[in-house]
Coordinates of C-alpha atoms in Angstrom, one line a residue:
M1 CA 8.8 -25.2 -62.2
S2 CA 6.7 -26.1 -65.3
K3 CA 9.1 -24.3 -67.7
K4 CA 12.7 -25.9 -68.5
Y5 CA 15.1 -24.5 -70.9
L6 CA 17.7 -27.2 -72.1
T7 CA 20.8 -25.5 -73.7
N8 CA 24.0 -26.4 -75.2
A9 CA 23.0 -29.7 -76.6
R10 CA 23.4 -31.6 -79.8
I11 CA 19.8 -32.3 -80.6
I12 CA 18.9 -35.2 -82.7
L13 CA 15.9 -34.4 -84.9
E14 CA 14.2 -36.7 -87.4
D15 CA 16.8 -36.4 -90.2
E16 CA 19.6 -34.1 -88.9
I17 CA 21.6 -33.2 -85.7
L18 CA 21.3 -29.6 -84.5
N19 CA 24.6 -28.6 -82.9
G20 CA 24.5 -26.0 -80.1
G21 CA 20.6 -26.3 -80.0
S22 CA 18.4 -25.4 -77.2
L23 CA 15.0 -26.5 -76.4
L24 CA 12.1 -25.2 -74.3
I25 CA 9.6 -27.5 -72.4
E26 CA 6.4 -26.0 -71.0
D27 CA 3.7 -28.1 -69.3
G28 CA 5.1 -31.5 -70.3
K29 CA 5.3 -30.6 -74.1
I30 CA 8.2 -29.3 -76.3
S31 CA 7.1 -25.6 -76.8
A32 CA 10.1 -24.4 -78.8
I33 CA 13.3 -25.3 -80.5
N34 CA 16.1 -22.6 -80.3
P35 CA 13.5 -20.3 -78.7
E36 CA 13.9 -16.4 -78.7
S37 CA 12.4 -16.0 -75.3
V38 CA 12.8 -18.1 -72.1
A39 CA 11.5 -15.9 -69.3
D40 CA 11.0 -17.6 -66.0
A41 CA 12.4 -21.0 -67.3
E42 CA 14.8 -23.3 -65.3
E43 CA 17.9 -23.3 -67.5
I44 CA 19.9 -26.8 -67.7
D45 CA 23.1 -26.6 -69.6
L46 CA 23.7 -30.1 -71.2
A47 CA 27.4 -29.2 -71.9
G48 CA 27.3 -30.6 -75.5
R49 CA 25.7 -33.8 -74.8
L50 CA 23.4 -35.4 -77.2
L51 CA 19.7 -34.8 -76.7
M52 CA 17.3 -37.2 -78.3
P53 CA 13.6 -38.5 -77.8
G54 CA 13.1 -40.9 -75.0
M55 CA 13.3 -44.5 -76.2
I56 CA 10.2 -46.5 -76.7
D57 CA 10.5 -50.2 -76.1
L58 CA 8.0 -52.4 -77.5
H59 CA 9.1 -55.7 -76.1
C60 CA 11.1 -56.4 -72.8
D61 CA 10.4 -59.3 -70.5
A62 CA 12.7 -58.2 -67.9
L63 CA 9.8 -57.6 -65.5
E64 CA 9.2 -61.4 -65.3
K65 CA 12.8 -61.7 -64.0
E66 CA 12.2 -58.9 -61.4
V67 CA 9.1 -61.0 -60.3
E68 CA 10.9 -64.3 -60.2
P69 CA 14.5 -63.9 -60.2
R70 CA 15.1 -67.6 -59.6
P71 CA 12.7 -70.5 -60.2
G72 CA 9.9 -70.5 -57.7
V73 CA 11.3 -67.4 -56.0
H74 CA 8.7 -64.6 -56.2
F75 CA 8.9 -61.0 -55.1
P76 CA 6.0 -58.7 -54.3
L77 CA 4.5 -57.3 -57.5
D78 CA 4.7 -53.7 -56.3
F79 CA 8.3 -54.1 -55.5
A80 CA 9.0 -55.8 -58.9
C81 CA 7.2 -53.0 -60.9
A82 CA 9.1 -50.3 -59.0
Q83 CA 12.5 -52.1 -59.7
A84 CA 11.7 -52.4 -63.3
D85 CA 10.6 -48.9 -63.7
K86 CA 13.8 -47.5 -62.1
R87 CA 15.9 -49.8 -64.6
N88 CA 14.0 -48.4 -67.6
A89 CA 14.4 -44.8 -66.3
C90 CA 18.2 -45.0 -66.1
A91 CA 18.3 -46.9 -69.4
G92 CA 16.6 -44.0 -71.1
I93 CA 13.5 -45.9 -71.9
T94 CA 10.6 -43.5 -71.4
T95 CA 7.7 -45.7 -72.6
V96 CA 8.1 -49.5 -72.0
Y97 CA 5.8 -52.2 -73.0
H98 CA 6.3 -55.0 -70.3
S99 CA 6.2 -58.4 -72.0
L100 CA 4.1 -60.9 -70.2
S101 CA 3.6 -64.4 -71.5
F102 CA 0.1 -65.8 -71.3
A103 CA -0.2 -69.7 -71.6
N104 CA -2.1 -72.6 -69.8
E105 CA 1.2 -74.1 -68.9
E106 CA 2.8 -73.9 -65.6
L107 CA 6.0 -72.3 -66.5
G108 CA 6.7 -70.0 -63.3
V109 CA 5.3 -66.4 -64.1
R110 CA 4.5 -67.5 -67.7
N111 CA 0.9 -68.6 -67.0
N112 CA -2.3 -67.0 -67.4
Q113 CA -3.3 -66.2 -63.9
F114 CA 0.0 -65.0 -62.8
A115 CA 0.6 -63.0 -65.9
A116 CA -2.7 -61.2 -65.5
E117 CA -1.9 -60.3 -61.9
I118 CA 1.3 -58.8 -63.2
A119 CA -0.4 -56.8 -65.9
R120 CA -2.8 -55.4 -63.3
A121 CA 0.1 -54.6 -61.0
V122 CA 1.7 -52.6 -63.8
H123 CA -1.6 -50.6 -64.3
E124 CA -1.8 -49.9 -60.5
W125 CA 1.9 -48.8 -60.5
H126 CA 1.5 -46.6 -63.4
P127 CA 0.5 -43.4 -61.5
H128 CA 3.9 -43.7 -59.4
G129 CA 6.0 -44.6 -62.2
L130 CA 9.2 -42.6 -63.4
V131 CA 8.5 -43.8 -66.9
D132 CA 5.3 -44.6 -68.9
N133 CA 4.8 -48.4 -67.8
R134 CA 2.6 -50.3 -70.2
V135 CA 1.7 -53.9 -71.0
H136 CA 2.4 -56.2 -73.9
C137 CA 0.4 -59.5 -73.6
R138 CA 2.2 -62.3 -75.3
Y139 CA -0.7 -64.8 -76.2
E140 CA 0.5 -68.6 -76.9
I141 CA -1.9 -69.5 -79.6
T142 CA -2.3 -73.0 -78.6
D143 CA -3.9 -71.8 -75.2
E144 CA -7.7 -72.5 -75.5
T145 CA -8.2 -70.7 -72.0
G146 CA -6.4 -67.3 -72.4
V147 CA -8.9 -65.5 -74.7
P148 CA -11.3 -64.5 -71.9
I149 CA -8.5 -63.3 -69.7
L150 CA -7.0 -61.3 -72.3
K151 CA -10.3 -59.6 -73.4
E152 CA -10.9 -58.8 -69.7
L153 CA -7.6 -57.0 -69.4
L154 CA -8.3 -55.2 -72.7
S155 CA -11.5 -54.0 -71.3
E156 CA -9.8 -52.9 -68.0
R157 CA -7.2 -51.0 -70.2
S158 CA -4.6 -53.2 -68.7
M159 CA -3.1 -54.2 -72.0
H160 CA -1.6 -52.0 -74.5
L161 CA -0.1 -54.3 -77.2
I162 CA -0.6 -58.0 -77.9
S163 CA 1.4 -60.5 -79.9
M164 CA 0.7 -64.1 -81.0
M165 CA 3.2 -66.6 -80.2
D166 CA 3.5 -70.2 -81.4
H167 CA 6.3 -72.1 -79.5
T168 CA 5.1 -75.4 -81.1
P169 CA 8.3 -77.5 -81.9
G170 CA 9.3 -77.6 -85.5
Q171 CA 8.9 -73.9 -86.4
G172 CA 9.7 -70.4 -85.3
Q173 CA 12.3 -70.3 -82.5
F174 CA 12.3 -73.9 -81.8
K175 CA 13.4 -75.8 -85.0
N176 CA 12.8 -79.1 -83.7
M177 CA 11.4 -81.0 -80.7
A178 CA 14.9 -81.6 -79.2
A179 CA 15.4 -77.8 -79.0
Y180 CA 12.0 -77.4 -77.3
R181 CA 12.7 -80.2 -74.8
D182 CA 15.9 -78.7 -73.9
Y183 CA 14.3 -75.3 -73.2
L184 CA 11.7 -76.7 -70.9
T185 CA 14.2 -78.9 -69.1
R186 CA 16.9 -76.4 -68.7
T187 CA 14.8 -73.4 -68.0
Y188 CA 11.9 -74.6 -66.1
K189 CA 13.3 -77.9 -64.7
K190 CA 10.7 -80.0 -66.3
S191 CA 10.8 -83.7 -66.5
A192 CA 10.6 -85.7 -69.6
E193 CA 7.1 -86.8 -68.5
E194 CA 5.9 -83.1 -68.0
V195 CA 7.3 -82.0 -71.3
D196 CA 5.3 -84.8 -73.1
V197 CA 2.1 -83.4 -71.5
I198 CA 2.9 -79.9 -72.5
V199 CA 3.5 -80.9 -76.1
E200 CA 0.6 -83.1 -76.4
R201 CA -1.6 -80.3 -75.1
K202 CA -0.2 -77.8 -77.7
I203 CA -0.9 -80.2 -80.6
E204 CA -4.4 -80.9 -79.4
A205 CA -5.3 -77.2 -79.0
A206 CA -3.6 -76.1 -82.3
S207 CA -6.8 -76.6 -84.5
G208 CA -8.6 -73.5 -83.2
A209 CA -5.7 -71.2 -82.9
Y210 CA -6.5 -69.0 -85.9
D211 CA -10.0 -68.3 -84.9
R212 CA -8.7 -67.3 -81.4
M213 CA -6.0 -65.0 -82.8
R214 CA -8.5 -63.4 -85.2
E215 CA -10.9 -62.9 -82.3
L216 CA -8.2 -61.2 -80.3
A217 CA -6.9 -59.2 -83.1
Q218 CA -10.3 -57.7 -83.7
A219 CA -10.7 -56.9 -80.2
A220 CA -7.5 -55.3 -80.0
H221 CA -7.8 -53.1 -83.1
A222 CA -11.3 -52.1 -81.9
A223 CA -9.5 -50.7 -78.7
G224 CA -6.8 -48.9 -80.9
I225 CA -4.2 -51.4 -80.0
S226 CA -1.5 -52.9 -82.4
V227 CA -1.1 -56.6 -82.8
A228 CA 2.1 -58.4 -83.4
S229 CA 3.1 -61.7 -84.8
H230 CA 6.2 -63.4 -83.2
D231 CA 9.2 -65.5 -84.8
D232 CA 7.9 -65.6 -88.2
D233 CA 9.9 -68.0 -90.1
S234 CA 8.5 -67.8 -93.7
A235 CA 6.8 -65.5 -96.2
E236 CA 3.8 -68.0 -95.9
R237 CA 3.8 -67.3 -92.3
V238 CA 3.8 -63.7 -92.5
T239 CA 1.0 -63.7 -94.9
T240 CA -1.2 -65.8 -92.6
M241 CA -0.5 -63.4 -89.5
H242 CA -1.0 -60.4 -91.6
S243 CA -4.5 -61.9 -92.7
I244 CA -5.6 -62.3 -89.1
G245 CA -4.7 -58.6 -88.3
A246 CA -1.0 -58.6 -87.4
D247 CA 0.5 -55.0 -87.7
I248 CA 3.9 -55.9 -86.5
S249 CA 6.4 -58.7 -87.0
E250 CA 8.6 -59.4 -83.9
F251 CA 11.8 -61.0 -84.5
P252 CA 11.3 -62.6 -88.0
I253 CA 13.6 -65.5 -88.0
T254 CA 14.8 -65.3 -91.7
L255 CA 15.4 -62.4 -94.3
E256 CA 12.6 -63.8 -96.5
A257 CA 10.3 -63.4 -93.5
A258 CA 11.4 -59.9 -92.8
K259 CA 11.2 -58.9 -96.4
A260 CA 7.7 -60.3 -96.7
A261 CA 6.5 -58.3 -93.5
K262 CA 7.9 -55.2 -95.0
E263 CA 6.1 -55.8 -98.2
A264 CA 2.8 -56.4 -96.3
G265 CA 3.3 -53.1 -94.7
M266 CA 4.1 -54.4 -91.3
S267 CA 6.7 -53.1 -89.0
T268 CA 9.6 -55.2 -87.9
I269 CA 11.2 -55.5 -84.4
F270 CA 14.7 -57.0 -83.7
G271 CA 16.5 -57.1 -80.4
A272 CA 19.2 -54.8 -79.3
P273 CA 21.1 -57.7 -77.4
N274 CA 21.5 -59.2 -80.9
I275 CA 23.3 -56.1 -82.0
L276 CA 25.7 -56.0 -78.9
R277 CA 26.4 -59.8 -79.1
G278 CA 26.5 -60.1 -82.9
K279 CA 24.0 -63.0 -83.0
S280 CA 20.9 -64.3 -82.0
Q281 CA 20.6 -66.3 -78.8
S282 CA 18.4 -69.1 -80.7
G283 CA 20.6 -69.0 -83.9
S284 CA 18.0 -66.9 -85.9
M285 CA 18.7 -63.9 -88.1
K286 CA 21.2 -61.3 -87.1
A287 CA 19.8 -57.9 -86.3
I288 CA 22.6 -56.0 -88.0
E289 CA 22.1 -58.1 -91.2
A290 CA 18.3 -56.8 -91.0
I291 CA 19.7 -53.2 -90.8
H292 CA 22.0 -53.8 -93.7
E293 CA 19.1 -55.2 -95.8
G294 CA 17.0 -52.4 -95.0
V295 CA 14.3 -54.6 -93.2
A296 CA 14.5 -53.4 -89.7
D297 CA 12.0 -50.8 -88.4
C298 CA 12.4 -50.9 -84.6
L299 CA 14.8 -52.3 -82.0
C300 CA 13.7 -53.6 -78.6
A301 CA 15.5 -54.2 -75.4
D302 CA 14.2 -57.9 -75.4
Y303 CA 15.4 -58.9 -72.1
T304 CA 18.0 -56.1 -71.1
P305 CA 17.0 -52.4 -70.9
A306 CA 20.5 -51.2 -70.6
S307 CA 21.3 -52.7 -74.2
L308 CA 19.1 -50.3 -76.0
I309 CA 21.1 -47.0 -76.0
V310 CA 24.4 -48.8 -76.6
A311 CA 23.2 -50.6 -79.6
V312 CA 21.7 -47.5 -81.0
M313 CA 24.9 -45.6 -80.6
R314 CA 26.9 -48.4 -82.4
I315 CA 24.9 -48.8 -85.4
P316 CA 26.4 -46.0 -87.3
E317 CA 29.8 -47.8 -86.8
L318 CA 28.2 -51.0 -88.0
S319 CA 26.1 -49.9 -90.8
D320 CA 25.3 -47.3 -93.5
L321 CA 22.6 -45.7 -91.1
D322 CA 23.6 -42.2 -89.7
L323 CA 22.8 -41.4 -86.0
P324 CA 19.3 -39.9 -86.7
A325 CA 18.3 -43.0 -88.6
A326 CA 19.6 -45.3 -85.9
V327 CA 17.7 -43.1 -83.2
R328 CA 14.5 -43.6 -85.2
L329 CA 14.8 -47.3 -84.7
V330 CA 13.9 -46.6 -80.9
T331 CA 11.7 -43.6 -81.1
S332 CA 9.7 -42.5 -83.9
N333 CA 9.5 -46.0 -85.6
P334 CA 8.1 -47.9 -82.5
A335 CA 5.9 -44.9 -81.7
K336 CA 4.3 -45.3 -85.2
A337 CA 4.1 -49.0 -84.8
A338 CA 2.2 -48.9 -81.5
K339 CA 0.0 -46.0 -82.6
L340 CA 1.4 -43.4 -80.1
H341 CA 1.1 -40.2 -81.9
D342 CA 2.1 -37.9 -79.1
R343 CA 5.8 -38.8 -78.6
G344 CA 8.8 -40.3 -80.6
S345 CA 10.4 -37.1 -81.9
I346 CA 11.8 -33.8 -81.0
A347 CA 9.1 -31.5 -82.4
V348 CA 7.0 -28.7 -81.1
G349 CA 3.8 -30.0 -79.5
K350 CA 5.2 -33.4 -78.7
R351 CA 5.5 -35.0 -75.2
A352 CA 8.7 -33.8 -73.5
D353 CA 10.1 -37.4 -73.3
L354 CA 13.7 -36.8 -73.7
I355 CA 17.3 -38.2 -72.9
A356 CA 20.7 -36.8 -72.9
I357 CA 23.7 -39.0 -73.4
G358 CA 27.2 -38.9 -71.8
E359 CA 30.0 -41.2 -72.7
P360 CA 32.0 -42.1 -69.6
G361 CA 34.9 -44.2 -70.6
G362 CA 33.7 -43.9 -74.3
L363 CA 30.6 -46.0 -73.4
P364 CA 27.3 -44.3 -74.3
Q365 CA 25.1 -44.0 -71.1
V366 CA 22.1 -42.0 -70.1
S367 CA 22.9 -38.9 -68.1
D368 CA 19.4 -37.1 -67.8
V369 CA 15.8 -38.3 -68.4
W370 CA 12.6 -36.1 -68.8
V371 CA 9.4 -37.9 -68.9
N372 CA 6.3 -35.8 -69.7
G373 CA 8.6 -32.7 -68.8
H374 CA 9.5 -34.0 -65.3
S375 CA 13.0 -35.0 -64.4
A376 CA 13.0 -38.8 -63.9
Y377 CA 16.8 -39.6 -63.7
R378 CA 20.0 -37.6 -63.6
V379 CA 23.5 -38.6 -63.0
R380 CA 26.8 -36.9 -63.4
Y381 CA 30.1 -38.6 -64.9
D382 CA 33.4 -37.1 -64.2
H383 CA 34.3 -37.4 -67.9
G384 CA 31.9 -37.6 -71.0

């Protein structure tokens, strides 16, 4: 049935909560809020649960773990895409940007050729997906070989967001050489000699990085795709990245950098796991501090899709934001950042990407998901 009538809901609008509200879905879009006539519609009683827009996750690299759950252990790509798709559906993420790392280093799935294969697999899985699966290409700026591959993906429409990463030791996520060496040794089991080669190659390729970034940013903007910087650690870094075309600052390391990004008109992204854990895994800025300071625009799942809804529901307890403002961090704000004008809010004419929230055991969990008006997930809890 193309018409659905959702009733008895607490509907989270942009700036308020509509108690006892109802909503009509027709042909994949929201056609009315509190409609007067609902002839021939399938009625779904939400029993007082919260109803909000489906969440939009601009950065999640969990797909890489579906492909390579252990170092050197690889699953078929269609299988991995299907599992990630289901995880996002039950997490209430109706639009997901799977973050894939492109680099000329052989770091498991994090290399150009393998990442391109995964990007194309996401594109091929899209017609079968429960949710809207997209690709966020993470370009390592010290890679001289990645530009042609990324531009090819762009021409194939297999790229939907691009970010510029610089994991050279001494800035950003890796404060010093010891931190970077430890990461490569611990995560990818690299020897000291292999680490030396990677570092030397990064340093040699750094000279042409900004020209490559500018080229990719121009191509992305021409295709209507947003560009993000990554791990900005100073106002100067933000200024540089904004000058080459960055619209978004992902995970700014310091309050200074986050404020500079806001002043430049960039959207900022912080991680939901940071909210739940109360800290960053790399010792960077706390996401809740960014919210307190008014410099957080978006939350992303980062590496755990299930963390997003729980973080959103906890933010009003941890900050001065009310629930509609917290919900905007994962709906209308990321929609604006990614230039998605058809979704992100409950309003007439928008895509019917919607989720209902239950609270089994007092824990916020997604009970119902609709994507483009179609039911993508439904579960019933005994309580909540």
